[in-house]
Amino acid sequence: MNWNRRSLAKAITLLESTRVDHRIKADALLTEILPSTGHSFRLGISGVPGVGKSTFIETLGLHLIAQGHRVAVLAIDPSSTVSGGSILGDKTRMEMLSVNEQAFIRPSPSSGNLGGVASHTREAMLLCEAAGYDVVIVETVGVGQSEVAVAAMTDMFVLMQLPNAGDDLQAIKKGVMELADLVVINKADLDSAAAARAEAQITSSLRIYSYRVQSKIPHWTPQVMQMSALKNFGVDEFWQRVSEFKRLEVGNSRFLGRRQSQSQSWMWERIHDGLKAQFQNHRKVRSQLPAIEQAVLSGQLAASTAARQLLTLALQTDST
Amino acid sequence: MNWNRRSLAKAITLLESTRVDHRIKADALLTEILPSTGHSFRLGISGVPGVGKSTFIETLGLHLIAQGHRVAVLAIDPSSTVSGGSILGDKTRMEMLSVNEQAFIRPSPSSGNLGGVASHTREAMLLCEAAGYDVVIVETVGVGQSEVAVAAMTDMFVLMQLPNAGDDLQAIKKGVMELADLVVINKADLDSAAAARAEAQITSSLRIYSYRVQSKIPHWTPQVMQMSALKNFGVDEFWQRVSEFKRLEVGNSRFLGRRQSQSQSWMWERIHDGLKAQFQNHRKVRSQLPAIEQAVLSGQLAASTAARQLLTLALQTDST
């Protein structure tokens, strides 16, 4: 298939559609292009609003294009799944990158639950690979579940932090630090003393998780580095570290294993989401659920008994 | 219903049975006794093997019985769900408590997945309450998922630690520390300097999670204390802290709210487990799953497409 940015954008819109005929076409397209996928490096980037993700991704993207790469940027915006609003969809972001012919930028799918949004982004990633993008960046904002989703679809997960002491504790609390293969302290030029303190603190925090991460990737331990994307300081070093990570990962053959296990988890996650949706849309379940749930809350029915009653209902033919 | 220890034990065996007619009887029994449940304090206790759980629970149990309480001890042994073996089922444990007429001790259900075992333990807890036990202790060993299950069925979750520096990091890593309402450093008499260090370290670790826990229980922040159950040192103080926790919880009306939300989660957990089991037992799914999963692993089929194919199969009538 011959892709340009316009046909790629249209194909992604097709697979985000909820219409049944679109979904059938999208599945056929995915199956067709699947042999041409997988040849990119998939880089996940997360950080709270204001950490400077857009500036960093624009600088990095232009840097990579200058080296001959083609760069796709996708986003998962958890706020869009709740409110329809968008933290990441702002069209004025990454102005220079977005007009570059070697870049493709796509905002977050704007509807569905987080699992559905993440699934659409994974599918979009495959289309970008088939269209010849060899670096795919998936970005999200720092709100826990969306970071887990991005880490579960990328080869390397980077957490961006501000140079102040509170942030690393925030990340530890949410269990995100243990997902990070690399932590970048951005805007380090604003307060170099604070940046150095943050680097020391985060390095010490990462040590807590090092057993787990070591068992995942024997030759790479999570690292911390300082950067100022706005001043273009540290972006070169960032890509050197990514390349080193990639060399070690591919070298010990864990690269394919990680991707296979990601695909498998993705399949089961979609199955479980689908089963829940089928259950909650089942006519008999829908009609009886409120009363049964109320009986559980008021202590008239044991929760396990209620579950068995509802599961029995769900097995009956749904004559909606 | 009139309960003695023998009829209680038989009723618990009934609800652990997998026979359909037993399950129907068990559900009827649960519904019948439900109005008499909920009047106990539900205390979760976890810690690695060797931390001294049995000695502590025996000492605490006898202490409480001397004050006029009736004490039930249930266990969730995650090893039994894997191997049929049992870390917690040892019959020589708690010899003095087990022969006391005011105590009831029941080892872990020995089959099923963790969700099923936890569900049986919750049901057994309800039976114990109906039988008049006003303190129900649910114990487990420190292996992550079983601790989450115990914290999700009790009013207060206590983590037992040994007085050495490595343990608290282990607990942080597994995300268990944030479940703890109270951390007890047992065997503190063996090395009082190490116990003091552990107390300081754990206190500092707990501070990391204090935002989250504070929002759950506004007036209680997780605490750390030293103890030597074998020397009967600290057991009095332990129960004072539990009573203070209980006073604050009931005082701010979060007690009932926590239990209602536990029941609701329990119901949905059983529903989701049941949906997965129905799916995997579906004849057409069973016959096609291996080939479809293989196609996903070898990169011939997108995971989301595979999920949709299997979900469509599962909707067809299962003519097994």
XYZ file of C-alpha atoms in Angstrom, chain B residues 194-305:
112
model
C 17.638 -2.552 64.314
C 14.002 -2.269 65.418
C 14.420 1.469 66.056
C 16.040 1.924 62.641
C 13.228 -0.040 60.974
C 10.639 2.066 62.774
C 12.244 5.273 61.502
C 12.584 3.969 57.950
C 9.030 2.672 57.759
C 7.635 5.859 59.274
C 9.383 7.790 56.525
C 8.110 5.357 53.845
C 4.554 5.667 55.113
C 4.753 9.418 54.762
C 5.110 8.935 51.009
C 1.686 7.319 50.895
C 0.027 9.532 53.452
C -1.914 11.668 50.945
C -3.668 8.667 49.525
C -4.402 7.090 52.870
C -5.519 10.383 54.364
C -8.141 10.799 51.701
C -9.445 7.328 52.618
C -9.572 7.938 56.377
C -9.269 11.603 57.258
C -8.475 11.239 60.940
C -6.134 8.259 60.922
C -2.648 8.259 59.476
C -0.774 4.953 59.189
C 1.318 4.208 62.253
C 4.326 2.099 63.177
C 4.942 0.307 66.479
C 7.327 -2.216 67.981
C 6.291 -5.491 69.573
C 7.468 -8.836 70.834
C 4.493 -11.155 70.745
C 6.531 -14.020 72.213
C 7.395 -11.893 75.270
C 3.847 -10.474 75.317
C 5.328 -7.020 74.902
C 3.258 -4.516 72.882
C 0.121 -6.660 72.471
C -1.879 -4.420 74.830
C -0.710 -1.344 72.983
C -1.578 -2.987 69.673
C -5.199 -3.453 70.697
C -5.342 0.118 72.028
C -4.270 1.373 68.614
C -6.823 -0.853 66.895
C -9.521 0.504 69.213
C -8.461 4.067 68.456
C -8.591 3.330 64.715
C -12.050 1.824 65.137
C -13.276 4.799 67.184
C -12.118 7.234 64.482
C -13.502 5.138 61.625
C -16.943 4.631 63.126
C -16.885 8.225 64.346
C -16.568 9.669 60.854
C -19.097 7.234 59.339
C -16.552 5.882 56.843
C -16.813 2.437 58.388
C -20.062 1.504 56.613
C -18.945 3.246 53.434
C -15.762 1.195 53.281
C -17.703 -2.022 53.778
C -20.299 -1.140 51.149
C -17.635 -0.335 48.623
C -15.841 -3.602 49.508
C -19.069 -5.556 48.870
C -19.617 -3.810 45.573
C -16.043 -4.478 44.413
C -16.359 -8.066 45.556
C -19.523 -8.516 43.467
C -17.897 -7.087 40.337
C -14.727 -9.090 40.882
C -16.768 -12.303 41.063
C -18.712 -11.271 37.954
C -15.528 -10.566 35.996
C -13.935 -13.827 37.130
C -17.109 -15.649 36.159
C -17.250 -14.002 32.721
C -13.626 -15.012 32.055
C -14.336 -18.585 33.137
C -17.470 -18.783 30.959
C -15.472 -17.405 28.032
C -12.610 -19.852 28.406
C -14.980 -22.815 28.826
C -16.994 -21.895 25.720
C -16.627 -24.785 23.268
C -15.987 -22.681 20.157
C -13.585 -20.361 21.963
C -11.674 -23.330 23.376
C -11.258 -24.903 19.968
C -10.095 -21.730 18.175
C -8.164 -19.902 20.910
C -4.799 -21.672 20.432
C -4.607 -20.915 16.699
C -5.771 -17.310 17.123
C -3.354 -16.663 20.006
C -0.527 -18.143 17.928
C -1.430 -15.837 15.026
C -1.156 -12.868 17.407
C 2.242 -14.002 18.731
C 3.639 -14.575 15.259
C 2.446 -11.158 14.085
C -0.173 -12.375 11.563
C -3.176 -10.979 13.413
C -3.542 -7.724 15.341
C -4.387 -8.359 18.988
C -7.502 -6.192 18.864
C -8.753 -8.021 15.743
